[in-house]
Amino acid sequence: MSAVCPECEAAVEVENLIVGEITFCPDCNAELEVLNVEHPEVALAPEVEEDWGE
Amino acid sequence: MSRVRVAIVGGSGYTGGELIRLLLFHPMVEISQVASGSQAGHFVHSAHPNLRKISTLRFCHPDDLTTCDVLFLCLPHGVSSGEIERYRTLAPRVIDLSGDFRLRTPDLYRRWYGHEHPAPELLSEAVYGLPELHRAELPEAALVSGTGCMATTSILGLAPLYRAGVVNQSIPLVLEAKVGSSAAGAKAGPSSHHPDRSGAVRSFEPTGHRHTAELIQELGQFEGGELQQMVAFSATAVEMVRGILVTAHVFLNENLEEKAIWRIFREAYQREPFVRLVKERNGVYRYPEPKILSGSNYCDVGFEVDREQQRVVVIAALDNLMKGAAGNGVQALNCMFGWDESLGLTFPGLHPV
Ligand SMILES: [Zn+2]
């Protein structure tokens, strides 16, 4: 069983992780925080916005 | 098992050189002859110096071609269709990488090429050699066309949305391709003179590019005919040797969220060996970029959703000589013979490059 990326719905493996650990989505590379391992769940980790403008 | 004997006509150009490079390392293929009208008698590595010490093949004259299992034609547009009958006597299966057999109807050909097709009876027989859309037809095909480099990039980027039926076709499809200098071929001309070409960002075909016809044909097939939507395609030459980047603007017939678009693209490409979805939230290479695809057979496809405008910007990239020409031709060959599609095509590209 894997978690679902809240950004792109990719399957995210959390098997060898612990709650609170940071992982990344294999498809969209979103930074994710592990919320639950038994019932796999992840959430977007808070991000520092990069400035690509100007 | 004996190897399939493949000959190449027009082997001194860039596409021919890439084909030779790929086929020399293909486990199921033996190159029987490489023909060139201008280079006959010379070593293949005199035209393609990257092949030094790899092959001692010499170019033969096209008149000296003998029979083989598969004949690749890498001739300038308009040449192979005039001599196609002779070439078809040399091999039971022909793959023509020029533009001559890409379109299925004489009418579409006339509209975009401006003259009658010299062998119109063959147009309905030929298979458009893009495995992602015509894989099932390739094992039986005797005449397979190559695919336009900018058309391939655009079609692979857009086909999932058209197949899913989410495109609002009352609004024109607007797209632009940025293309490197090798797409113009190995023959030099005033426009490729270094002081003029170097550093250029040159709009060279803002309207009327022939590859548009391939989009009309291939994106229209999901509705059983030619695309009725207006297609506004422009081509721009930029400072690269290899590579194409297409940016396309598609307006949707419903206001889909980003995840729904992800679903459409993932469904289309998760099992494709050479199409990768590239849309990342972090890092430098967030969207497809041709720079890292040089020499590889991948087409990278990404997108961004503008919900306010109900618009998807599709971004697609490939190496015009590889997935846009020779690499795609080898992939089609693999399909024709029922081999693993990635045979001879496993080079992942370089980084940095
Ligand atoms: Zn994701």
CSV table of C-alpha atoms and ligand atoms in Angstrom, one decimal:
chain,number,residue,atom,x,y,z
A,1,MET,CA,0.0,0.0,0.0
A,2,SER,CA,1.2,3.5,-0.8
A,3,ALA,CA,0.1,7.0,-0.1
A,4,VAL,CA,-1.3,9.3,-2.8
A,5,CYS,CA,0.5,12.5,-3.6
A,6,PRO,CA,-1.8,15.4,-2.9
A,7,GLU,CA,-0.3,17.3,-5.8
A,8,CYS,CA,-0.4,14.9,-8.7
A,9,GLU,CA,-2.0,11.6,-7.3
A,10,ALA,CA,1.1,9.5,-7.9
A,11,ALA,CA,1.7,6.5,-5.6
A,12,VAL,CA,4.2,7.4,-2.9
A,13,GLU,CA,5.9,4.6,-1.0
A,14,VAL,CA,6.1,5.2,2.7
A,15,GLU,CA,6.9,1.7,3.9
A,16,ASN,CA,10.4,2.3,5.4
A,17,LEU,CA,9.6,5.8,6.6
A,18,ILE,CA,8.4,7.2,9.9
A,19,VAL,CA,5.7,9.7,10.8
A,20,GLY,CA,7.0,13.3,10.4
A,21,GLU,CA,9.8,12.3,7.9
A,22,ILE,CA,10.1,14.2,4.7
A,23,THR,CA,10.0,12.4,1.4
A,24,PHE,CA,9.5,13.3,-2.2
A,25,CYS,CA,6.9,12.5,-4.9
A,26,PRO,CA,8.5,10.2,-7.6
A,27,ASP,CA,6.5,12.0,-10.3
A,28,CYS,CA,6.2,15.7,-9.5
A,29,ASN,CA,9.0,15.9,-6.9
A,30,ALA,CA,6.8,17.7,-4.4
A,31,GLU,CA,8.3,17.7,-0.9
A,32,LEU,CA,6.0,15.6,1.3
A,33,GLU,CA,5.6,15.0,5.0
A,34,VAL,CA,4.6,11.5,6.1
A,35,LEU,CA,1.4,11.7,8.2
A,36,ASN,CA,0.7,8.0,8.6
A,37,VAL,CA,2.6,4.8,7.7
A,38,GLU,CA,0.0,2.2,8.7
A,39,HIS,CA,-2.7,3.8,6.7
A,40,PRO,CA,-0.3,5.5,4.2
A,41,GLU,CA,-0.9,9.3,4.0
A,42,VAL,CA,1.3,12.2,3.1
A,43,ALA,CA,0.8,16.0,2.9
A,44,LEU,CA,2.6,18.7,1.1
A,45,ALA,CA,5.4,20.0,3.3
A,46,PRO,CA,5.6,23.8,3.7
A,47,GLU,CA,7.8,25.3,1.1
A,48,VAL,CA,10.0,28.3,0.7
A,49,GLU,CA,9.0,30.0,-2.5
A,50,GLU,CA,11.8,30.5,-5.0
A,51,ASP,CA,11.9,33.7,-6.9
A,52,TRP,CA,12.1,32.9,-10.7
A,53,GLY,CA,10.9,36.3,-11.9
A,54,GLU,CA,12.6,39.6,-12.7
B,1,MET,CA,18.8,-16.4,-35.2
B,2,SER,CA,20.2,-14.6,-38.2
B,3,ARG,CA,20.2,-10.8,-38.1
B,4,VAL,CA,17.8,-8.7,-40.1
B,5,ARG,CA,19.7,-7.1,-43.0
B,6,VAL,CA,19.1,-3.4,-43.1
B,7,ALA,CA,20.3,-1.0,-45.8
B,8,ILE,CA,20.3,2.8,-45.6
B,9,VAL,CA,19.8,5.2,-48.6
B,10,GLY,CA,21.0,8.7,-48.1
B,11,GLY,CA,23.4,7.7,-45.4
B,12,SER,CA,25.6,10.8,-45.5
B,13,GLY,CA,23.1,13.2,-43.9
B,14,TYR,CA,22.6,13.7,-40.2
B,15,THR,CA,19.6,11.4,-39.9
B,16,GLY,CA,21.5,8.7,-41.9
B,17,GLY,CA,24.5,9.1,-39.6
B,18,GLU,CA,22.3,8.7,-36.5
B,19,LEU,CA,20.7,5.6,-38.0
B,20,ILE,CA,24.1,4.0,-38.7
B,21,ARG,CA,25.2,4.8,-35.1
B,22,LEU,CA,22.1,3.2,-33.6
B,23,LEU,CA,22.0,0.2,-35.9
B,24,LEU,CA,25.7,-0.7,-35.5
B,25,PHE,CA,24.9,-1.4,-31.8
B,26,HIS,CA,21.5,-3.1,-32.5
B,27,PRO,CA,21.6,-6.7,-31.4
B,28,MET,CA,19.1,-8.0,-34.1
B,29,VAL,CA,20.4,-6.0,-37.1
B,30,GLU,CA,23.2,-6.1,-39.5
B,31,ILE,CA,23.8,-3.1,-41.8
B,32,SER,CA,24.2,-4.6,-45.3
B,33,GLN,CA,24.8,-1.4,-47.3
B,34,VAL,CA,24.8,2.4,-46.8
B,35,ALA,CA,24.3,4.3,-50.0
B,36,SER,CA,25.1,7.9,-50.8
B,37,GLY,CA,25.1,9.6,-54.2
B,38,SER,CA,27.7,12.1,-53.2
B,39,GLN,CA,29.9,10.0,-50.9
B,40,ALA,CA,30.2,6.7,-52.8
B,41,GLY,CA,33.5,4.9,-52.1
B,42,HIS,CA,34.3,7.0,-49.0
B,43,PHE,CA,34.3,5.5,-45.5
B,44,VAL,CA,31.1,6.0,-43.6
B,45,HIS,CA,33.3,7.6,-40.8
B,46,SER,CA,34.5,10.3,-43.3
B,47,ALA,CA,31.0,11.8,-43.1
B,48,HIS,CA,30.3,10.7,-39.5
B,49,PRO,CA,33.5,11.1,-37.6
B,50,ASN,CA,32.0,9.8,-34.4
B,51,LEU,CA,32.0,6.3,-36.0
B,52,ARG,CA,35.8,6.1,-36.4
B,53,LYS,CA,37.2,2.8,-35.3
B,54,ILE,CA,33.6,1.5,-34.9
B,55,SER,CA,32.9,0.6,-38.5
B,56,THR,CA,34.9,0.2,-41.7
B,57,LEU,CA,31.7,0.4,-43.9
B,58,ARG,CA,32.0,2.4,-47.1
B,59,PHE,CA,29.2,4.2,-48.8
B,60,CYS,CA,28.1,2.5,-52.0
B,61,HIS,CA,26.4,4.3,-54.9
B,62,PRO,CA,22.5,4.1,-54.8
B,63,ASP,CA,22.6,2.2,-58.2
B,64,ASP,CA,24.7,-0.5,-56.6
B,65,LEU,CA,22.2,-1.4,-53.9
B,66,THR,CA,21.3,-5.1,-53.6
B,67,THR,CA,18.3,-6.7,-51.9
B,68,CYS,CA,17.9,-6.6,-48.1
B,69,ASP,CA,15.2,-7.2,-45.5
B,70,VAL,CA,14.5,-3.6,-44.6
B,71,LEU,CA,15.4,-0.4,-46.5
B,72,PHE,CA,15.6,2.9,-44.7
B,73,LEU,CA,15.3,6.0,-46.9
B,74,CYS,CA,16.9,9.2,-45.6
B,75,LEU,CA,16.5,11.3,-48.7
B,76,PRO,CA,15.5,14.9,-49.1
B,77,HIS,CA,11.7,15.5,-49.3
B,78,GLY,CA,10.2,14.7,-52.7
B,79,VAL,CA,13.0,12.3,-53.8
B,80,SER,CA,11.9,8.9,-52.4
B,81,SER,CA,8.3,9.1,-53.7
B,82,GLY,CA,9.6,9.5,-57.2
B,83,GLU,CA,11.7,6.3,-57.0
B,84,ILE,CA,9.6,4.4,-54.5
B,85,GLU,CA,8.8,1.5,-56.9
B,86,ARG,CA,12.5,0.7,-57.5
B,87,TYR,CA,13.2,0.8,-53.7
B,88,ARG,CA,10.3,-1.5,-53.0
B,89,THR,CA,11.8,-4.1,-55.3
B,90,LEU,CA,14.9,-4.1,-53.2
B,91,ALA,CA,13.3,-4.9,-49.8
B,92,PRO,CA,9.9,-6.2,-48.7
B,93,ARG,CA,9.8,-3.5,-46.0
B,94,VAL,CA,10.6,0.2,-46.5
B,95,ILE,CA,10.9,2.9,-43.9
B,96,ASP,CA,10.9,6.3,-45.5
B,97,LEU,CA,12.0,9.0,-43.1
B,98,SER,CA,11.3,11.9,-45.5
B,99,GLY,CA,8.0,13.8,-45.6
B,100,ASP,CA,6.8,11.9,-48.7
B,101,PHE,CA,4.5,9.3,-47.1
B,102,ARG,CA,3.4,10.8,-43.8
B,103,LEU,CA,0.0,12.0,-45.0
B,104,ARG,CA,-2.8,9.6,-45.7
B,105,THR,CA,-4.7,11.5,-48.4
B,106,PRO,CA,-3.6,13.1,-51.7
B,107,ASP,CA,-5.7,16.1,-50.8
B,108,LEU,CA,-4.0,16.8,-47.5
B,109,TYR,CA,-0.7,16.4,-49.2
B,110,ARG,CA,-1.6,18.8,-52.0
B,111,ARG,CA,-2.8,21.4,-49.5
B,112,TRP,CA,0.4,21.5,-47.5
B,113,TYR,CA,3.1,20.6,-50.1
B,114,GLY,CA,1.6,22.6,-52.9
B,115,HIS,CA,1.8,19.9,-55.6
B,116,GLU,CA,0.3,16.6,-56.5
B,117,HIS,CA,1.8,13.5,-54.8
B,118,PRO,CA,3.8,11.4,-57.4
B,119,ALA,CA,2.5,8.0,-56.0
B,120,PRO,CA,-0.9,8.8,-54.4
B,121,GLU,CA,-2.0,5.2,-54.5
B,122,LEU,CA,0.6,4.4,-51.8
B,123,LEU,CA,-0.6,7.1,-49.3
B,124,SER,CA,-3.4,5.0,-47.9
B,125,GLU,CA,-1.1,2.0,-47.5
B,126,ALA,CA,1.7,3.7,-45.6
B,127,VAL,CA,1.7,3.7,-41.8
B,128,TYR,CA,2.6,6.9,-39.9
B,129,GLY,CA,5.6,5.5,-38.0
B,130,LEU,CA,4.9,6.9,-34.6
B,131,PRO,CA,4.7,3.8,-32.3
B,132,GLU,CA,2.8,5.7,-29.5
B,133,LEU,CA,-0.1,6.1,-31.9
B,134,HIS,CA,0.3,3.3,-34.5
B,135,ARG,CA,2.0,0.5,-32.7
B,136,ALA,CA,-0.7,-2.0,-33.6
B,137,GLU,CA,-0.3,-1.4,-37.4
B,138,LEU,CA,3.5,-1.7,-37.5
B,139,PRO,CA,3.9,-5.5,-37.4
B,140,GLU,CA,2.0,-5.9,-40.7
B,141,ALA,CA,3.3,-2.7,-42.4
B,142,ALA,CA,5.4,-2.9,-45.6
B,143,LEU,CA,5.7,0.9,-46.0
B,144,VAL,CA,6.3,3.0,-42.9
B,145,SER,CA,6.9,6.8,-42.9
B,146,GLY,CA,9.1,8.7,-40.6
B,147,THR,CA,7.5,11.5,-38.6
B,148,GLY,CA,8.2,15.2,-38.8
B,149,CYS,CA,10.4,16.3,-35.9
B,150,MET,CA,8.3,19.2,-34.8
B,151,ALA,CA,5.1,17.3,-35.5
B,152,THR,CA,6.3,14.4,-33.3
B,153,THR,CA,7.0,16.7,-30.4
B,154,SER,CA,3.7,18.4,-30.8
B,155,ILE,CA,1.6,15.3,-31.3
B,156,LEU,CA,3.2,13.5,-28.3
B,157,GLY,CA,2.5,16.5,-26.2
B,158,LEU,CA,-1.1,16.9,-27.3
B,159,ALA,CA,-2.5,13.5,-28.2
B,160,PRO,CA,-3.5,12.6,-24.6
B,161,LEU,CA,-5.8,15.7,-24.4
B,162,TYR,CA,-7.3,15.1,-27.8
B,163,ARG,CA,-7.9,11.4,-27.0
B,164,ALA,CA,-9.5,12.3,-23.7
B,165,GLY,CA,-11.9,14.7,-25.6
B,166,VAL,CA,-11.2,17.6,-23.3
B,167,VAL,CA,-10.1,20.2,-25.9
B,168,ASN,CA,-12.4,23.1,-26.8
B,169,GLN,CA,-12.0,22.9,-30.6
B,170,SER,CA,-13.9,26.1,-31.2
B,171,ILE,CA,-10.8,28.0,-30.1
B,172,PRO,CA,-7.7,27.6,-32.3
B,173,LEU,CA,-4.8,25.5,-31.2
B,174,VAL,CA,-1.8,27.8,-30.9
B,175,LEU,CA,1.7,26.4,-30.7
B,176,GLU,CA,5.3,27.3,-31.3
B,177,ALA,CA,8.4,25.1,-31.9
B,178,LYS,CA,11.9,26.2,-31.1
B,179,VAL,CA,14.3,24.2,-33.1
B,180,GLY,CA,18.1,23.7,-33.3
B,181,SER,CA,20.2,24.0,-36.5
B,182,SER,CA,20.6,20.3,-37.2
B,183,ALA,CA,16.9,20.2,-38.2
B,184,ALA,CA,17.9,22.1,-41.3
B,185,GLY,CA,20.0,19.2,-42.5
B,186,ALA,CA,23.6,18.6,-43.4
B,187,LYS,CA,23.7,20.8,-46.5
B,188,ALA,CA,24.9,24.4,-45.8
B,189,GLY,CA,23.2,27.5,-47.2
B,190,PRO,CA,23.2,31.2,-46.6
B,191,SER,CA,21.0,30.9,-43.6
B,192,SER,CA,23.4,28.4,-41.9
B,193,HIS,CA,26.5,30.6,-42.5
B,194,HIS,CA,28.0,30.8,-39.0
B,195,PRO,CA,28.1,34.6,-38.6
B,196,ASP,CA,24.4,34.7,-39.5
B,197,ARG,CA,23.2,31.5,-37.7
B,198,SER,CA,25.2,31.8,-34.5
B,199,GLY,CA,23.3,33.4,-31.7
B,200,ALA,CA,20.2,33.6,-33.9
B,201,VAL,CA,16.6,33.5,-32.6
B,202,ARG,CA,15.1,33.5,-36.0
B,203,SER,CA,11.4,33.2,-36.9
B,204,PHE,CA,11.7,31.1,-40.0
B,205,GLU,CA,8.2,29.8,-40.6
B,206,PRO,CA,5.6,31.8,-38.6
B,207,THR,CA,2.8,30.3,-40.8
B,208,GLY,CA,2.3,27.5,-43.3
B,209,HIS,CA,4.8,24.9,-41.9
B,210,ARG,CA,4.2,21.5,-43.5
B,211,HIS,CA,4.4,19.7,-40.1
B,212,THR,CA,1.0,21.3,-39.4
B,213,ALA,CA,-0.6,18.8,-41.7
B,214,GLU,CA,0.7,15.9,-39.5
B,215,LEU,CA,-1.0,17.5,-36.5
B,216,ILE,CA,-4.3,17.8,-38.4
B,217,GLN,CA,-4.1,14.2,-39.4
B,218,GLU,CA,-2.9,12.6,-36.2
B,219,LEU,CA,-4.8,14.7,-33.7
B,220,GLY,CA,-7.9,14.3,-35.8
B,221,GLN,CA,-7.9,10.6,-35.8
B,222,PHE,CA,-9.5,10.5,-32.3
B,223,GLU,CA,-12.6,11.8,-33.9
B,224,GLY,CA,-12.3,9.7,-37.0
B,225,GLY,CA,-11.0,12.2,-39.5
B,226,GLU,CA,-9.0,15.4,-40.0
B,227,LEU,CA,-8.9,17.9,-37.2
B,228,GLN,CA,-11.5,20.6,-37.8
B,229,GLN,CA,-10.0,22.9,-35.3
B,230,MET,CA,-7.8,25.8,-36.6
B,231,VAL,CA,-4.1,25.0,-36.0
B,232,ALA,CA,-1.8,28.0,-35.7
B,233,PHE,CA,1.8,26.7,-35.7
B,234,SER,CA,5.0,28.8,-35.8
B,235,ALA,CA,8.6,27.6,-36.0
B,236,THR,CA,11.6,29.5,-34.6
B,237,ALA,CA,15.3,28.6,-35.0
B,238,VAL,CA,17.3,29.1,-31.8
B,239,GLU,CA,20.9,28.6,-30.6
B,240,MET,CA,21.1,24.8,-30.4
B,241,VAL,CA,22.5,22.1,-32.6
B,242,ARG,CA,20.1,19.4,-31.5
B,243,GLY,CA,16.7,19.8,-29.9
B,244,ILE,CA,13.1,20.9,-30.2
B,245,LEU,CA,10.9,22.6,-27.6
B,246,VAL,CA,7.2,23.0,-28.3
B,247,THR,CA,4.9,25.2,-26.3
B,248,ALA,CA,1.3,24.7,-27.1
B,249,HIS,CA,-1.8,26.5,-25.8
B,250,VAL,CA,-5.0,24.3,-25.4
B,251,PHE,CA,-8.3,25.6,-24.1
B,252,LEU,CA,-10.4,23.1,-22.4
B,253,ASN,CA,-14.1,22.4,-22.8
B,254,GLU,CA,-14.5,22.1,-19.0
B,255,ASN,CA,-12.5,23.7,-16.1
B,256,LEU,CA,-10.4,20.7,-15.1
B,257,GLU,CA,-8.1,20.8,-12.1
B,258,GLU,CA,-4.5,20.0,-12.4
B,259,LYS,CA,-4.9,16.5,-11.0
B,260,ALA,CA,-7.4,15.6,-13.8
B,261,ILE,CA,-4.8,16.6,-16.4
B,262,TRP,CA,-2.2,14.5,-14.5
B,263,ARG,CA,-4.5,11.6,-14.8
B,264,ILE,CA,-5.0,12.0,-18.5
B,265,PHE,CA,-1.2,12.2,-19.2
B,266,ARG,CA,-0.4,9.4,-16.8
B,267,GLU,CA,-3.0,7.1,-18.3
B,268,ALA,CA,-1.6,7.8,-21.8
B,269,TYR,CA,2.1,7.4,-21.0
B,270,GLN,CA,2.7,5.3,-17.9
B,271,ARG,CA,3.5,2.3,-20.1
B,272,GLU,CA,5.4,4.1,-22.9
B,273,PRO,CA,9.1,3.4,-22.9
B,274,PHE,CA,10.1,6.7,-24.5
B,275,VAL,CA,7.7,9.3,-23.2
B,276,ARG,CA,8.3,10.8,-19.8
B,277,LEU,CA,6.1,13.2,-17.8
B,278,VAL,CA,8.2,16.1,-16.6
B,279,LYS,CA,6.5,18.5,-14.3
B,280,GLU,CA,8.3,19.0,-11.0
B,281,ARG,CA,7.7,21.4,-8.1
B,282,ASN,CA,11.4,21.6,-7.3
B,283,GLY,CA,14.8,21.8,-9.0
B,284,VAL,CA,16.2,23.4,-12.1
B,285,TYR,CA,14.7,21.0,-14.8
B,286,ARG,CA,11.0,21.4,-13.8
B,287,TYR,CA,9.7,21.2,-17.4
B,288,PRO,CA,10.9,19.4,-20.5
B,289,GLU,CA,14.2,20.7,-21.8
B,290,PRO,CA,15.8,19.5,-25.0
B,291,LYS,CA,19.3,20.1,-23.7
B,292,ILE,CA,19.4,17.0,-21.6
B,293,LEU,CA,17.8,14.9,-24.3
B,294,SER,CA,20.7,15.1,-26.8
B,295,GLY,CA,21.4,11.7,-28.3
B,296,SER,CA,18.5,10.0,-26.4
B,297,ASN,CA,15.2,8.7,-27.8
B,298,TYR,CA,13.0,10.3,-25.1
B,299,CYS,CA,10.3,12.7,-25.6
B,300,ASP,CA,9.6,14.6,-22.4
B,301,VAL,CA,6.1,16.1,-21.9
B,302,GLY,CA,5.0,18.5,-19.2
B,303,PHE,CA,2.1,20.9,-18.7
B,304,GLU,CA,0.8,23.8,-16.6
B,305,VAL,CA,-2.8,24.6,-15.9
B,306,ASP,CA,-4.3,28.1,-16.0
B,307,ARG,CA,-7.7,27.6,-14.4
B,308,GLU,CA,-8.7,31.3,-14.8
B,309,GLN,CA,-8.4,30.9,-18.6
B,310,GLN,CA,-9.4,27.3,-18.7
B,311,ARG,CA,-6.1,26.7,-20.5
B,312,VAL,CA,-3.4,24.1,-20.5
B,313,VAL,CA,0.1,25.0,-21.6
B,314,VAL,CA,1.7,21.8,-22.9
B,315,ILE,CA,5.5,21.7,-23.1
B,316,ALA,CA,7.3,19.0,-25.0
B,317,ALA,CA,10.9,18.4,-25.9
B,318,LEU,CA,13.0,15.8,-27.8
B,319,ASP,CA,16.2,15.5,-29.9
B,320,ASN,CA,15.1,16.1,-33.5
B,321,LEU,CA,17.6,13.6,-34.9
B,322,MET,CA,16.6,10.9,-32.4
B,323,LYS,CA,12.9,10.7,-31.3
B,324,GLY,CA,12.3,13.3,-34.1
B,325,ALA,CA,13.9,11.1,-36.8
B,326,ALA,CA,16.4,8.2,-36.6
B,327,GLY,CA,15.6,7.0,-33.1
B,328,ASN,CA,11.9,6.9,-33.7
B,329,GLY,CA,12.6,5.0,-37.0
B,330,VAL,CA,14.5,2.4,-35.0
B,331,GLN,CA,11.7,2.2,-32.5
B,332,ALA,CA,9.3,1.7,-35.4
B,333,LEU,CA,11.6,-1.0,-36.8
B,334,ASN,CA,11.5,-2.8,-33.4
B,335,CYS,CA,7.7,-2.7,-33.5
B,336,MET,CA,7.6,-4.0,-37.0
B,337,PHE,CA,9.6,-7.1,-36.0
B,338,GLY,CA,8.0,-7.6,-32.6
B,339,TRP,CA,11.2,-6.9,-30.7
B,340,ASP,CA,11.6,-5.0,-27.4
B,341,GLU,CA,11.0,-1.4,-28.5
B,342,SER,CA,14.1,-0.2,-26.7
B,343,LEU,CA,16.6,-2.3,-28.5
B,344,GLY,CA,19.4,-0.1,-29.7
B,345,LEU,CA,17.9,2.9,-28.0
B,346,THR,CA,19.0,2.7,-24.4
B,347,PHE,CA,21.4,5.7,-24.3
B,348,PRO,CA,20.0,8.0,-21.6
B,349,GLY,CA,21.5,11.3,-22.8
B,350,LEU,CA,24.2,13.4,-21.0
B,351,HIS,CA,24.2,15.6,-18.0
B,352,PRO,CA,25.7,18.1,-17.9
B,353,VAL,CA,26.1,18.7,-21.6
C,1,ZN,ZN,3.3,14.2,-7.0
